[in-house]
Every structure is written in C-alpha cells, then in structure tokens.
XYZ file of C-alpha atoms in Angstrom:
726
model
C 161.116 14.486 62.780
C 160.979 17.055 65.311
C 158.103 17.566 67.729
C 156.681 20.200 67.961
C 155.351 21.961 71.119
C 151.265 21.752 70.532
C 148.955 24.796 69.977
C 151.757 26.862 71.353
C 150.397 29.784 68.900
C 147.240 29.643 70.647
C 146.901 31.601 73.351
C 150.046 34.629 71.883
C 147.472 35.415 69.582
C 144.452 35.515 72.219
C 146.280 37.698 74.096
C 147.898 40.012 70.921
C 143.553 40.197 69.574
C 142.382 40.730 73.301
C 145.528 44.086 73.777
C 144.220 45.416 69.790
C 140.568 45.206 70.909
C 142.285 47.299 74.571
C 143.758 49.706 72.689
C 140.754 50.390 70.800
C 139.164 51.116 73.299
C 140.839 53.536 75.892
C 141.462 55.378 72.626
C 137.953 56.459 72.748
C 136.141 58.725 75.827
C 135.093 55.742 77.863
C 138.099 54.376 77.882
C 137.040 50.377 79.049
C 135.727 47.493 77.201
C 131.781 48.019 79.035
C 131.404 51.553 77.584
C 133.186 51.742 74.702
C 133.451 54.542 72.525
C 131.183 56.223 70.711
C 130.856 54.988 66.958
C 132.197 56.380 63.937
C 129.674 56.671 61.572
C 130.599 56.078 57.996
C 129.023 57.057 55.090
C 128.809 60.774 57.610
C 132.295 60.520 58.004
C 132.996 60.258 53.562
C 130.727 63.079 53.014
C 131.929 65.600 55.565
C 135.907 64.795 54.064
C 138.093 63.909 50.726
C 138.152 60.821 52.124
C 136.735 58.762 49.728
C 133.937 56.571 50.116
C 135.307 53.487 50.755
C 138.370 53.694 52.366
C 138.018 53.319 56.049
C 141.780 55.475 56.301
C 143.560 57.715 59.154
C 139.336 59.120 60.949
C 139.355 55.280 61.475
C 142.770 54.252 64.037
C 142.581 52.273 66.717
C 137.954 53.815 66.919
C 135.268 51.739 66.448
C 133.180 51.804 63.193
C 129.909 51.316 63.162
C 128.759 50.177 59.935
C 125.027 50.263 58.505
C 123.251 49.788 54.434
C 124.627 52.458 53.714
C 127.919 52.355 54.410
C 127.602 49.291 51.507
C 125.881 50.659 48.773
C 128.612 51.933 46.920
C 131.082 49.544 47.183
C 133.342 47.914 49.227
C 134.688 48.837 52.838
C 138.657 48.988 53.170
C 140.261 48.854 56.109
C 143.410 50.173 56.077
C 143.511 51.234 59.363
C 144.153 49.061 63.061
C 140.371 49.156 63.671
C 137.250 47.498 65.960
C 133.971 46.757 62.913
C 131.057 46.143 64.284
C 127.982 45.596 62.428
C 124.094 47.480 63.435
C 122.220 45.811 61.159
C 121.984 42.565 58.541
C 123.808 43.329 55.320
C 123.056 42.849 52.048
C 125.713 43.589 50.472
C 124.216 44.807 46.840
C 126.685 47.474 45.786
C 126.015 49.912 42.504
C 122.649 48.640 41.497
C 119.681 49.884 39.045
C 116.074 50.428 40.303
C 114.258 47.017 39.610
C 111.886 47.359 37.839
C 108.322 47.704 38.062
C 107.143 43.930 36.436
C 110.356 42.043 39.157
C 113.258 42.517 36.247
C 115.810 44.221 35.373
C 116.233 47.837 33.190
C 117.480 47.313 30.148
C 118.829 50.574 29.793
C 120.529 50.692 32.841
C 123.260 53.163 32.834
C 124.461 51.199 37.031
C 125.187 47.423 36.867
C 126.787 46.867 39.518
C 129.911 47.495 39.365
C 132.639 49.863 39.777
C 131.689 53.815 37.984
C 134.667 55.206 36.980
C 133.964 58.180 39.644
C 134.560 55.684 42.540
C 138.163 56.598 43.078
C 138.446 54.185 45.596
C 137.774 51.021 43.034
C 139.014 52.755 39.977
C 142.542 52.478 38.349
C 142.691 55.940 37.271
C 146.705 55.902 39.303
C 145.428 58.904 40.823
C 146.768 60.231 43.632
C 146.736 59.749 47.054
C 144.474 61.821 48.594
C 143.930 64.378 51.647
C 143.565 62.252 54.464
C 144.536 59.052 52.441
C 148.131 60.737 52.588
C 151.005 58.426 53.444
C 148.795 54.609 53.847
C 149.638 51.904 52.797
C 146.263 51.545 49.586
C 145.936 54.785 49.286
C 145.891 55.253 45.828
C 143.326 53.702 43.381
C 144.628 49.664 42.481
C 143.974 47.290 40.153
C 141.961 45.156 41.706
C 138.618 45.942 40.541
C 139.166 45.715 37.329
C 136.606 42.890 37.715
C 134.028 44.174 40.496
C 133.501 44.071 43.784
C 135.511 40.729 44.969
C 134.677 42.063 48.795
C 132.486 43.829 51.166
C 135.330 43.691 53.403
C 139.054 43.472 52.538
C 141.580 44.206 55.273
C 144.624 45.918 53.927
C 146.880 45.468 56.852
C 148.864 43.573 59.204
C 148.227 46.809 62.200
C 144.596 44.505 63.780
C 141.733 44.595 62.557
C 138.841 43.422 64.902
C 135.245 42.168 62.068
C 132.760 42.318 65.676
C 130.011 41.117 62.776
C 127.310 41.295 66.609
C 124.738 38.570 66.237
C 123.861 40.083 62.839
C 124.728 39.079 59.339
C 126.697 39.903 56.263
C 125.418 38.463 53.240
C 125.156 39.084 49.000
C 122.076 40.355 47.771
C 120.736 37.589 45.802
C 120.609 39.721 42.423
C 124.429 40.319 43.100
C 125.256 36.859 44.172
C 124.205 36.261 40.989
C 125.984 38.747 38.906
C 129.481 39.105 40.365
C 130.711 35.788 40.677
C 134.604 35.790 42.193
C 133.357 37.478 45.283
C 134.640 36.501 48.990
C 132.408 38.777 52.424
C 135.902 38.846 53.850
C 139.058 39.771 52.456
C 141.840 39.054 53.788
C 143.929 41.398 51.020
C 143.628 44.322 48.970
C 143.407 42.240 45.882
C 141.731 38.500 45.121
C 145.447 36.899 43.790
C 149.064 36.330 43.941
C 150.950 39.118 41.049
C 150.572 37.718 37.906
C 147.627 34.185 38.903
C 143.990 35.151 37.780
C 142.846 36.146 35.313
C 143.806 39.363 35.153
C 146.650 42.269 36.513
C 144.981 42.820 39.640
C 147.797 44.322 41.017
C 151.607 44.039 41.072
C 151.479 43.329 45.511
C 149.579 41.134 47.468
C 149.195 43.269 51.265
C 147.909 40.606 53.215
C 145.915 41.759 56.421
C 147.900 40.877 60.333
C 146.231 40.465 63.886
C 143.186 39.546 62.297
C 139.651 38.706 64.922
C 136.340 37.916 62.315
C 133.510 36.693 65.003
C 130.072 37.248 65.872
C 127.416 36.726 63.839
C 126.645 34.942 60.455
C 128.173 35.132 56.897
C 126.132 34.459 54.223
C 125.345 34.313 50.429
C 128.480 34.241 48.420
C 129.213 33.566 44.795
C 132.210 32.209 46.226
C 134.119 32.425 49.223
C 132.677 33.902 52.773
C 136.833 34.421 54.196
C 139.308 33.959 52.006
C 143.349 35.207 51.915
C 146.171 35.155 50.787
C 149.402 34.880 52.499
C 147.421 36.712 56.052
C 148.880 35.971 59.615
C 147.026 35.817 62.749
C 144.268 34.979 61.908
C 141.032 33.776 65.166
C 137.946 32.415 63.802
C 135.259 32.348 66.536
C 131.473 31.934 67.251
C 130.359 32.298 63.598
C 127.615 30.213 61.639
C 128.919 30.247 57.870
C 126.093 29.409 54.732
C 124.762 29.211 51.302
C 128.345 29.722 50.158
C 129.193 28.724 46.844
C 132.892 27.345 47.260
C 134.400 27.872 50.708
C 132.895 29.454 53.602
C 136.884 29.695 54.690
C 139.877 29.508 51.945
C 143.471 30.599 53.415
C 146.443 29.977 51.744
C 149.739 30.757 52.682
C 148.802 31.454 55.750
C 150.320 31.598 59.313
C 148.718 31.225 62.945
C 145.021 31.307 61.666
C 143.441 29.672 64.492
C 139.498 29.020 63.432
C 137.548 27.562 66.283
C 133.280 27.072 67.891
C 132.170 28.115 63.807
C 129.565 26.334 62.045
C 129.358 25.503 58.502
C 125.774 25.068 57.182
C 126.472 24.056 53.950
C 127.001 25.167 50.590
C 124.144 27.320 48.486
C 121.154 26.146 46.623
C 119.143 26.832 43.636
C 121.832 28.237 42.438
C 120.137 29.410 38.706
C 123.246 29.356 36.961
C 125.809 27.449 35.358
C 129.325 28.939 34.468
C 129.155 29.598 31.231
C 126.957 32.561 32.822
C 130.091 33.575 34.992
C 131.637 33.558 31.258
C 129.372 35.442 30.489
C 129.706 38.362 32.878
C 133.235 38.421 32.120
C 133.171 38.950 28.245
C 130.858 41.900 28.497
C 132.783 43.048 30.443
C 136.029 42.598 27.988
C 134.536 42.608 24.695
C 133.468 46.968 26.486
C 136.339 47.801 27.454
C 137.644 46.726 23.858
C 135.004 48.595 22.077
C 136.379 51.025 23.993
C 140.594 50.747 22.828
C 139.105 50.218 19.796
C 137.022 53.109 19.037
C 139.677 55.570 20.654
C 142.489 54.289 17.913
C 140.166 54.302 14.648
C 139.032 58.103 15.946
C 143.677 58.945 16.009
C 144.199 56.900 13.113
C 141.427 59.313 11.137
C 139.640 58.452 8.771
C 142.468 57.352 6.249
C 144.219 53.839 5.235
C 145.910 53.204 8.464
C 147.317 49.491 7.478
C 144.570 47.454 9.162
C 141.486 49.767 10.506
C 139.129 48.723 8.163
C 139.707 44.720 10.062
C 139.652 46.371 13.043
C 135.924 48.557 12.108
C 134.653 44.676 10.881
C 136.100 43.104 14.065
C 134.644 46.112 15.886
C 130.807 46.103 14.328
C 130.438 42.407 14.691
C 131.271 42.115 18.568
C 129.080 45.295 19.049
C 125.947 43.246 17.402
C 126.711 39.885 19.247
C 127.916 41.836 23.058
C 124.268 43.428 22.688
C 122.616 39.661 21.797
C 124.362 38.127 24.734
C 123.039 41.193 26.250
C 119.422 40.293 25.671
C 120.204 36.730 26.669
C 121.330 37.208 29.924
C 119.076 40.119 30.852
C 116.316 36.898 30.194
C 118.462 35.102 32.142
C 118.226 37.271 35.301
C 114.957 38.584 35.180
C 113.214 34.245 35.339
C 116.181 33.833 38.353
C 114.142 37.664 39.853
C 110.970 35.568 39.080
C 109.533 37.385 36.836
C 107.251 36.212 35.324
C 106.385 34.045 32.222
C 110.163 34.393 32.083
C 111.917 30.947 30.409
C 115.774 30.521 31.125
C 118.474 30.385 28.397
C 119.294 27.187 28.668
C 123.037 27.520 27.833
C 122.616 29.475 30.923
C 120.725 27.302 33.352
C 121.091 25.622 36.294
C 119.135 22.629 36.105
C 120.479 21.465 39.608
C 120.773 24.444 41.299
C 123.950 22.890 42.706
C 127.090 24.277 42.514
C 128.901 23.127 39.593
C 132.653 24.060 40.400
C 134.367 21.381 43.031
C 132.613 22.825 45.865
C 134.588 23.529 50.413
C 133.172 23.395 53.612
C 136.610 24.958 54.786
C 140.052 24.939 52.540
C 143.305 25.515 53.740
C 146.022 25.298 51.829
C 149.993 26.672 50.196
C 150.028 30.462 48.941
C 148.179 30.578 45.925
C 145.054 29.375 44.457
C 143.316 26.603 45.162
C 142.948 25.894 41.299
C 145.368 21.986 39.854
C 145.892 18.249 41.375
C 146.251 17.703 45.529
C 150.235 18.752 46.050
C 152.147 15.686 47.052
C 155.659 15.945 49.356
C 158.796 13.740 49.404
C 160.980 12.059 46.782
C 158.289 9.694 45.496
C 156.518 11.843 43.211
C 160.307 13.398 41.853
C 159.825 16.457 43.844
C 162.287 16.838 46.328
C 162.528 20.669 48.195
C 158.723 21.432 46.687
C 158.320 21.338 50.511
C 159.584 24.637 51.221
C 157.291 25.641 49.192
C 154.660 23.981 50.483
C 155.048 25.279 53.289
C 154.756 28.234 53.099
C 151.463 27.700 55.577
C 151.888 27.069 59.776
C 149.967 26.046 62.732
C 146.366 26.068 61.425
C 144.317 25.230 64.706
C 140.075 24.264 63.706
C 138.708 23.661 66.713
C 134.948 22.594 68.496
C 134.315 23.518 64.762
C 131.032 21.855 62.589
C 130.622 21.429 58.843
C 127.313 20.070 57.319
C 125.768 19.782 53.726
C 128.434 20.379 51.444
C 126.592 19.612 47.805
C 128.341 19.814 44.395
C 127.654 18.241 41.976
C 131.010 19.393 39.611
C 130.854 19.337 35.726
C 134.107 18.480 33.388
C 134.500 20.655 30.189
C 137.037 19.033 27.950
C 139.695 21.625 26.285
C 141.353 21.543 22.951
C 144.924 23.138 23.512
C 146.990 24.213 20.635
C 150.598 22.743 20.717
C 153.756 24.761 20.097
C 154.689 23.909 16.051
C 156.200 20.315 15.955
C 155.926 19.358 19.266
C 153.243 17.225 19.696
C 153.548 16.665 24.277
C 149.731 18.025 25.327
C 151.917 19.219 28.498
C 153.347 22.548 26.604
C 149.924 22.922 24.331
C 148.226 26.479 26.163
C 144.187 25.967 26.276
C 142.040 27.806 24.036
C 139.828 30.023 26.693
C 138.727 33.472 25.986
C 140.267 36.436 28.201
C 138.961 35.933 30.976
C 139.960 32.481 31.245
C 137.161 31.226 30.299
C 137.327 27.750 28.326
C 136.685 27.529 25.259
C 133.572 25.193 24.809
C 134.147 23.240 21.388
C 132.481 19.249 22.675
C 129.569 21.411 25.481
C 129.522 18.865 28.921
C 130.644 15.427 27.476
C 130.036 11.845 30.540
C 131.009 8.256 29.822
C 126.569 7.850 30.757
C 124.355 10.000 29.006
C 122.503 12.507 30.697
C 119.993 14.528 30.688
C 120.796 19.206 31.150
C 123.867 18.883 29.338
C 124.753 21.300 27.660
C 125.207 22.372 23.246
C 128.847 22.164 22.479
C 130.420 24.525 20.170
C 131.057 22.377 17.572
C 128.987 19.829 15.033
C 129.720 16.032 15.671
C 131.206 16.847 11.575
C 133.779 19.067 13.441
C 132.424 21.790 12.001
C 131.558 24.941 13.839
C 127.481 26.135 15.687
C 128.165 28.982 17.943
C 126.210 29.030 20.585
C 125.323 32.891 21.718
C 127.935 32.744 23.821
C 130.467 31.632 22.312
C 130.217 33.323 19.001
C 130.785 36.201 21.556
C 133.741 34.846 22.126
C 135.581 34.360 18.849
C 134.121 38.015 17.915
C 136.361 39.218 20.792
C 139.409 37.138 20.278
C 138.550 38.352 16.118
C 138.784 42.334 17.375
C 141.309 40.758 19.658
C 144.280 39.982 17.102
C 143.122 42.418 14.363
C 143.712 44.784 16.871
C 147.043 43.052 17.261
C 148.670 42.946 14.042
C 146.907 46.491 13.815
C 148.956 47.975 16.159
C 145.930 49.239 17.419
C 146.489 47.203 21.015
C 150.890 47.158 22.513
C 152.029 43.748 21.940
C 150.901 40.144 22.258
C 147.953 39.976 24.662
C 147.990 37.551 26.593
C 143.572 37.807 27.435
C 144.239 36.697 23.206
C 144.289 33.266 23.549
C 142.143 31.954 21.282
C 144.153 31.958 18.574
C 143.363 33.338 14.942
C 143.379 29.091 13.600
C 140.323 29.005 15.212
C 138.602 32.692 15.270
C 139.088 31.456 11.278
C 137.595 27.099 11.434
C 135.101 29.570 13.740
C 133.901 31.815 11.393
C 133.695 29.729 8.096
C 130.784 27.578 8.778
C 132.933 24.941 6.989
C 135.967 23.810 7.811
C 136.299 21.627 10.074
C 138.179 19.725 13.118
C 139.245 16.782 13.852
C 141.250 14.267 14.542
C 144.259 13.337 13.622
C 145.302 9.540 12.842
C 145.167 7.293 14.231
C 146.451 9.436 17.453
C 143.045 11.167 18.307
C 143.813 12.717 21.299
C 145.561 15.266 18.457
C 143.356 17.893 16.508
C 144.266 19.470 13.668
C 141.549 21.210 11.085
C 141.095 19.385 8.393
C 143.865 20.213 5.237
C 146.416 22.978 7.428
C 148.744 19.669 9.537
C 150.925 22.648 10.980
C 149.115 23.844 13.256
C 147.901 20.295 16.449
C 144.582 20.795 19.558
C 145.687 18.457 21.971
C 141.868 17.149 24.319
C 143.152 17.866 27.683
C 140.499 16.285 30.284
C 139.819 16.828 34.505
C 139.622 20.958 33.663
C 136.116 22.679 34.483
C 134.974 25.454 32.858
C 137.651 27.186 34.369
C 140.677 24.079 33.588
C 139.904 24.417 37.257
C 141.400 20.210 38.526
C 139.439 18.522 38.980
C 138.984 17.581 42.464
C 135.119 16.747 43.520
C 133.722 18.299 47.137
C 135.443 18.107 50.088
C 134.011 19.066 53.497
C 137.477 19.972 55.485
C 140.250 19.785 52.871
C 143.732 20.561 54.202
C 146.821 20.880 52.701
C 151.235 22.034 52.952
C 150.318 22.714 56.248
C 152.907 22.587 58.530
C 151.835 22.595 62.428
C 148.147 21.227 62.069
C 145.506 20.401 64.924
C 142.792 18.995 64.935
C 139.841 18.630 67.473
C 136.326 18.076 67.919
C 135.719 18.665 64.281
C 132.434 17.307 62.859
C 131.713 16.760 59.727
C 128.175 15.869 57.850
C 126.286 15.530 54.886
C 129.191 16.003 52.324
C 127.661 15.128 48.841
C 128.849 15.317 45.317
C 126.477 15.045 42.562
C 128.834 14.993 39.309
C 129.094 13.030 36.334
C 131.440 10.644 34.967
C 133.978 12.381 33.431
C 134.392 12.351 29.856
C 135.602 8.827 27.847
C 135.473 10.653 24.771
C 139.903 11.802 26.195
C 139.786 7.816 26.597
C 142.069 5.766 29.116
C 143.398 8.186 30.081
C 146.186 8.886 33.488
C 147.597 11.454 33.760
C 148.832 15.226 32.125
C 150.815 12.990 29.215
C 148.145 10.326 27.673
C 145.222 13.132 27.089
C 144.255 13.964 30.714
C 144.653 17.902 32.733
C 147.928 19.430 32.822
C 148.470 20.190 35.386
C 146.993 17.115 37.395
C 150.127 15.615 39.419
C 149.920 12.155 39.999
C 145.754 11.836 39.717
C 144.837 9.032 38.533
C 141.912 9.789 35.689
C 139.213 12.122 36.746
C 138.289 13.710 39.436
C 135.004 15.603 40.120
C 133.028 12.921 40.593
C 134.978 12.305 44.223
C 133.762 13.735 47.681
C 135.909 13.780 50.418
C 134.674 14.527 54.278
C 138.601 15.626 55.269
C 141.452 15.899 53.577
C 145.318 15.505 55.417
C 147.321 16.070 51.656
C 151.010 17.526 52.177
C 151.649 18.007 55.671
C 152.910 17.652 58.142
C 152.889 17.850 61.780
C 149.421 16.788 62.456
C 147.188 16.085 65.626
C 143.807 15.223 64.501
C 141.685 14.716 67.507
C 138.002 13.634 68.398
C 136.868 13.420 64.541
C 134.644 13.419 62.784
C 132.897 12.017 59.521
C 129.788 10.899 57.692
C 127.033 10.262 55.364
C 129.341 10.835 52.515
C 128.174 9.238 49.112
C 128.571 10.126 46.046
C 126.555 9.491 43.012
C 129.044 8.328 40.563
C 132.531 8.205 42.443
C 134.390 7.326 45.597
C 133.892 8.807 48.489
C 136.755 8.995 50.952
C 135.558 9.681 54.390
C 139.535 10.493 56.391
C 142.325 10.737 53.917
C 145.880 11.789 55.049
C 147.744 11.401 52.048
C 151.024 12.822 49.166
C 153.196 12.621 51.489
C 152.010 13.601 54.750
C 154.209 13.455 57.993
C 153.502 12.791 61.435
C 150.230 12.455 61.643
C 149.444 11.421 65.404
C 144.392 10.018 65.287
C 142.914 9.534 67.495
C 139.192 8.812 68.850
C 137.544 9.343 64.811
C 134.443 7.926 64.736
C 133.732 6.830 60.928
C 130.314 6.018 59.502
C 127.448 5.941 56.386
C 130.133 6.394 53.563
C 128.305 5.899 50.016
C 129.761 5.842 46.698
C 128.286 4.901 43.616
C 124.217 4.785 43.612
C 123.921 7.174 40.223
C 124.653 3.722 38.667
C 122.511 1.752 39.847
C 119.159 4.555 40.677
C 119.854 6.087 37.272
C 120.258 1.893 35.463
C 124.003 2.596 34.518
C 126.737 0.526 33.768
C 129.638 1.070 36.012
C 132.954 1.387 34.973
C 134.626 -1.768 36.352
C 138.632 -1.613 35.004
C 138.171 1.785 31.748
C 139.376 4.659 32.951
C 139.645 7.725 33.109
C 136.814 6.454 35.668
C 137.696 4.240 37.470
C 135.760 2.593 39.894
C 133.829 3.684 42.931
C 135.022 3.207 46.918
C 134.288 3.502 49.692
C 136.083 3.973 52.191
C 136.369 4.757 55.917
C 140.075 6.309 56.870
C 141.639 6.195 53.283
C 146.300 5.731 54.103
C 148.152 6.509 50.723
C 151.647 4.551 50.701
C 153.793 7.101 50.533
C 152.371 9.165 53.309
C 154.879 7.947 57.155
C 154.907 8.178 60.681
C 150.904 8.302 60.664
C 150.241 6.779 63.891
C 146.228 5.629 64.363
C 143.710 5.018 67.509
C 140.519 4.352 68.445
C 138.687 4.020 65.767
C 134.838 3.674 65.438
C 132.601 2.589 63.031
C 129.380 3.888 62.995
C 126.240 3.553 60.210
C 127.227 1.589 57.057
C 130.397 1.498 54.489
C 129.628 0.566 50.781
C 130.168 1.436 47.368
C 127.811 0.482 44.430
C 128.270 -3.868 43.432
C 131.142 -3.740 41.231
C 132.008 -7.558 40.419
C 128.945 -9.639 42.790
C 130.548 -7.213 44.974
C 131.461 -4.394 47.608
C 134.410 -2.522 47.888
C 134.286 -1.257 51.454
C 136.867 -0.717 53.397
C 137.822 0.645 56.807
C 141.871 1.298 55.457
C 143.902 0.709 53.851
C 146.597 1.770 51.477
C 147.129 3.447 48.734
C 147.007 0.333 45.439
C-alpha cells in the first residue's frame, strides 16, 4: 500500500496554533506572550452592548477573553470569531437553575429549569434577525441547536483559530445540571451536536465545524456525556488536560482531520450516577409533551368552539397527556430530591440506577467517521460486502495520540429489547421501524431482560400474557403519541410526524388494557396484536435505550482513521459489569434473525464485552509503546488490543499486555456459562486480537505482564495472546 510520511502534519499544526496565539497577543497593548493584553470580561461586555448574552462576536476578535462563573450563568458561550479564552476560576456549569429550596429539594413551582428561555436570542429557535455587533457573522442568528437544551458549555463555531486555556482550573457541570441535561459536552467543536439529519431531533440544516483549536492546561470534569465532542473539525490540539467524571467519553471526535491529543490524563468515567436512561427519556417526553400541549392549545383556540373535525379527539388526548405529565413531573422531582440528598426521600424504581455506572456504552477516547457513533463496529473491504465504502470511512484522517493515559473506564451496559413495526406484507426485520417515542427512546415492552437472573431489573410495559401494564413513563410515551396522532388526523400538525414512531395500533393496545400482543405462531421473533394479523412487529435485540448498537466498554476506540499514530499510550482499568444479552430473541447472529438492524457483522450480543484498545477499519497505523492491562468483562469477552474491521497497514511495536479477565461474573454469581448458545458467546480473554480480514499487520516486541484468563469453559480456559478471528 502507499507509504505515508509519519506525522508530517504535527509540526505544521503546532506552528499554526503558535502563530494564532502570537497574533492574538500582538493585537493588544502589551504585544508579547509574556505580557498579554488586558482580558475582556464577557458579562460586562454583554451588559454594555447589544450583543446577545452568550455570543462571543466581533468585539472579541483576536482578543484574550477571561471567563468567570458569571459568564456561564445564562447558558452556553458561543465562540464565533478567533480569540483566546482563558478561565479565571474553576467553573461549574449550571445555567438557568432554579433557586434551591431550604430543605435541599427542588422547587416544584419553578419557572427556570436548566433550559434556554424564549428571551435568550443566542439559543432560542425564534428566527430573529441578526443583532447589532454580530451582523455578517456565521451563526449570528439563533438556531434549532438548543431545542433539547444546553448541549455544551462552550461551542466553537468557526475555523479561524481558537485557543481555550483552562489555565490550571476545572470546567465541569454542576451535579444538578448533569442530572437534568442528559446530553451534554463541556466543549463542542461545532455549532450543533449532530450533523444534519441525525440525532433525536432537527438541530439545524448546516453544521459549522471548528478548525485550528487548541485546548490545554487544566481539567475537564463532570459531564453527562462528553468532555470534548465534535463532528467534522480540523486541526485540533488537545494537550495537558485531565478528564474525569464523564459518563460516555472524555473525547469523542467524528470525521476529523489533523487531530493531536498529547500529554493528557483520562482518569475515569463517572461513578455514582443516580439515574438510568429512563430519566433522560422522561426529561425529553416532558419537554416535547409540553410543546405539543402548547401547539394543541393554539389549534383549539384557532378552531374555535365549532365542530372542527377531530376537535373532540384532540381535546381528550390533550387532557390525558397533561394529567400524565403532571404525574411524571412529580416522579422526576422525587428522583431529583433523592439525588440531591434531600433527607427522607426514596428514588422511583423506574429511574434509579442501583449500580451507579453508566448503562450505555462507555469510552475513554473515541475517534470515528463523521456522524453518530451508535452503530456496529465498522468493517471495510469486499469480505464484508462494502466495496467502495472506504471513501466514507476515511473521512477521519491524520490522528496522533501521544503520551496519554486512559484509566478506569467503567460501565454496566444494559440491553433494551425493541419491537419494530414491519411494512405491510414484509416480515424482514431489517425493514422494521423500531417503536420509540418522539425523542427516539424505545418503548420498553420487555423491561430489562438477561439470559441470567438479575436483581436490579426494570419493569416492563407488558405483562406475561401480552397485555399492557404501563409504568408512569410508558403511560407518558403513549399519551404523547396519542395526542400526536389525533393532531395529525385533525390537521393540527402538517403531515405525518417523524416523531410519531409509536404507531396507532400500539396506542390502541396500550389504552385498552385487554388487547394482547404475542408471537405469531411458529414465528417466535415476530409479534402481532392477537386477532389482528395485518400489522406485525419484529423483535430486535442488542440495543440500548436509544436503540444504539451495544458494543460494550472500550478504553480507546479508533475507527475509520487513515493515518493513525499511537505513541506511549497506556490503557488500564477498563471494566464492563453489564449482563449477558436476553435469550428471548433466541440464538440470533445478526440483523436478519433477531439482532439489531445496524449490528452488521457483529455476531450475537456485544454489550457485555470489554476492550482496552480497538483499532477498526483503519489504514496506515503506527503503534509504539502501547500498554493495555487491568481489563475485565464480568459476563463477556475481553480483548486487550484488537486490530479488526479490515484494517490495512498496521505497524505495532513494543506492546504490553496483561491482567485480562473475562467471565468471572459467571463464577462469582454461580450462573451457567454460555458455551455454544447464542446470542451470548463463551467469554474469551485475549491479549492481542487480529481479525482475518485485516491485512499487512506487523507486530514485534509483545510483552505479557500478568494473567490473561477467562471463566472455565468445558474444563479449559479460553486465553490467547494472539489469534485470528474464527
């Protein structure tokens, strides 16, 4: 394959960022880096100008901007021009927070709720004209990006150069904000969290990625998702930063070019997380439900008291949703009070996270192709039927991770089984649409299932006879869907809603309490409402609460990168305590027989596995002095270093592997080990894994330190240092 010059982009990137900093320094009075110009104070500047609060616009071009706690009081700081941001103190992001009650609980009559307010023109999707002081700037007009809340503390929305100097301080989320805003990155390297046409809502038609960004010298702490996140960014240096207490990933960058991460410490995912994904679902249902109520009220007012078609149906559905949301509000506030430590409180079981670990797939650092990291491990090459797909996969190019440690990546990944509505006359599960609410959260027909007995299961929305037994959350999802259907039928909403993904037949089943949902005879993975054979629903497994493909816990996830260098990288302490997959779908292998529709070549259930380093579908890879140790999966397989997905041109030297264990949870709990019983596989502990589709892989200097062992399987332990895929 074509040879590449190693790291030719690194010195150019550092030189360019130094030049940007020198330009900013010279713009001020002092004119040198040793004596920087006086820093602008944002909240004072906003108070004295017509620039909306939150916008770093023309007044800050090529300036040094000091950041204080007060600057973040009302929301995200949106950086639209080249400048240098310097933290002047440690920040706990907690915008638009209600005043706390004396007893430590939440104010149940609050008006502020950690959400953008309609008068905040920098965030609210009101479509106003550009403001004085921001005319001509990209992003000066409010967008749809904040429709589900403050998704970041800082956004960088241009490519001309931004330096974020943490200055030895820490930027983190307040625990209350982290609880209430379940999708958040401390620093977002774009104007919105998703590329167009992806994510749980429409966040805007145009992605404006950041470029020439240097994040350095401090700590990034608690976040409900990421420390640093972005799509399509380029020329990014992250150096001398310590990350801790993130729930999904310290760094997650998709489709980037010329990315350097060096001298960073990833100290671990958050523990003591009080809630499961159900709480995030409830927050979104509550938000979208209130929006639908307001729209229904507007339509009812416009329709008057006459006999508009569908009026009575909208009125009835509106009343049910309003009542259900009030009950949901009470339960969520009870959960908040418990999490905030209010004495004498009890957490609602539907939300309570007993393990305190993330129930989604956790990562230390994730570098991936452009777009969401929610599907299966990528596989390139004709062996996977994806000829020509490499052009998309290699949108991510030239990535270096140097002198960086990743530790204590912990998760307890949970599976949520889905039912998907099939097109009429089509029983192929790959064509089904998963039944989910307006924000994309699955309706939990089956609750939490596993192939083993679990003590912290979640209630299902359906009993063993197939009748609805709705939880408060399920009732809210159904009530919201019912109002949406009634409004569409009445013409109160234009066209069919993408959000209305709970079909009318399921709303009718849930509302009746007597209709039964069960398997089609001789088709155990195909369901129908008993007595109604026209509409069928396929059972789909291996997903989380948002129907993301479960991949397990991964310390260093590197996928679809052309030009990857790992130098003196240590990954230690990755552990997945997630349970085996449910056996209800039977021994599925992939999308066509009960697995997730997007799990590709992943065989069976993958949510119980753990990986220290995964290099997948990459090319031109150099690995020097990479260590992976203290890796454990309680109920799945554990791979210290994996080179897979048709990676091409890998040169690995001086790899240290050790203390890799798989399947001990079976031994400790006395549960049977799946030997040859899909969807779960016998747990394997593997030091270095190279799949049979990866080409031109050269390894030298492999050092084993400590044990590499799995649970007992038929009297032997499955443990390998180097192995091809079966």
